[in-house]
XYZ file of C-alpha atoms in Angstrom:
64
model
C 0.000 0.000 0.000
C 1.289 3.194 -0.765
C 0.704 6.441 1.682
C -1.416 8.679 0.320
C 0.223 12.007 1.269
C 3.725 11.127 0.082
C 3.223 7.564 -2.587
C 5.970 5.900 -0.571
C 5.285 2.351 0.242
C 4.244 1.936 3.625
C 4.986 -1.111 5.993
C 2.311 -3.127 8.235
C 2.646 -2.139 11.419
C -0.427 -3.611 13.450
C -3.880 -4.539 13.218
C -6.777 -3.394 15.489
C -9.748 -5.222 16.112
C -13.315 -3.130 14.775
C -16.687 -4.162 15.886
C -19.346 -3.012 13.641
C -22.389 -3.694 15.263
C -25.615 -3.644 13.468
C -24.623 -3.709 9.906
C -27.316 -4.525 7.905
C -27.827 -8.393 6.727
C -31.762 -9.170 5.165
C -33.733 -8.524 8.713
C -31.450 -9.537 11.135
C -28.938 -7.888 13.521
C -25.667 -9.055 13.130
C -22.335 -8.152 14.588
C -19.205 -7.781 12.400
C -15.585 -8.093 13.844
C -12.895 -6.535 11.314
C -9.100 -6.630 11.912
C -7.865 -3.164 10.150
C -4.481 -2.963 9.194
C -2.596 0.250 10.574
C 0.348 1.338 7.986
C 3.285 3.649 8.642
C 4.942 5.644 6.063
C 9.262 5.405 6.402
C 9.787 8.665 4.938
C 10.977 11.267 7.518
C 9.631 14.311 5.906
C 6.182 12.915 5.031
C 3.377 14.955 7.074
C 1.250 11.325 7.718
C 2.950 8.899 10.173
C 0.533 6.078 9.712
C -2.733 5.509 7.985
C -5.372 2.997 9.037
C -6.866 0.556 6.168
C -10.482 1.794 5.159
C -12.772 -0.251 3.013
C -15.987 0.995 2.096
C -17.940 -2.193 1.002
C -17.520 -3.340 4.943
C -17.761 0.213 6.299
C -18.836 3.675 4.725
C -17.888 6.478 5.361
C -19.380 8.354 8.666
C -21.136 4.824 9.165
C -19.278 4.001 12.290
């Protein structure tokens, strides 16, 4: 993945555990755990020191 300030390729750092709870699924409530990848960008003078992974088919935007 590259960073999207700088285009350097970042390196996985860590993962952190999501629970989406609610998401939609024909008329039932169901629970979602997602394990988002956390990325860190190696170049020094790059403004963004880590991005987390976003997906929008598991999560929109502002749907938290």
């Amino acid at each position: 993945m590259g960073c999207p300030a700088c285009g350097v390729i970042a390196h996985a750092h860590s993962r952190q555990r999501v629970e989406l709870i609610d998401a939609p699924c024909f008329t039932a409530p169901v629970k979602l755990w997602w394990r988002k990848r956390r990325w860190l960008c190696p170049e020094p003078s790059c403004p963004v020191t880590s991005v987390m992974e976003q997906d929008p088919d598991v999560q929109p935007p502002r749907a938290s």
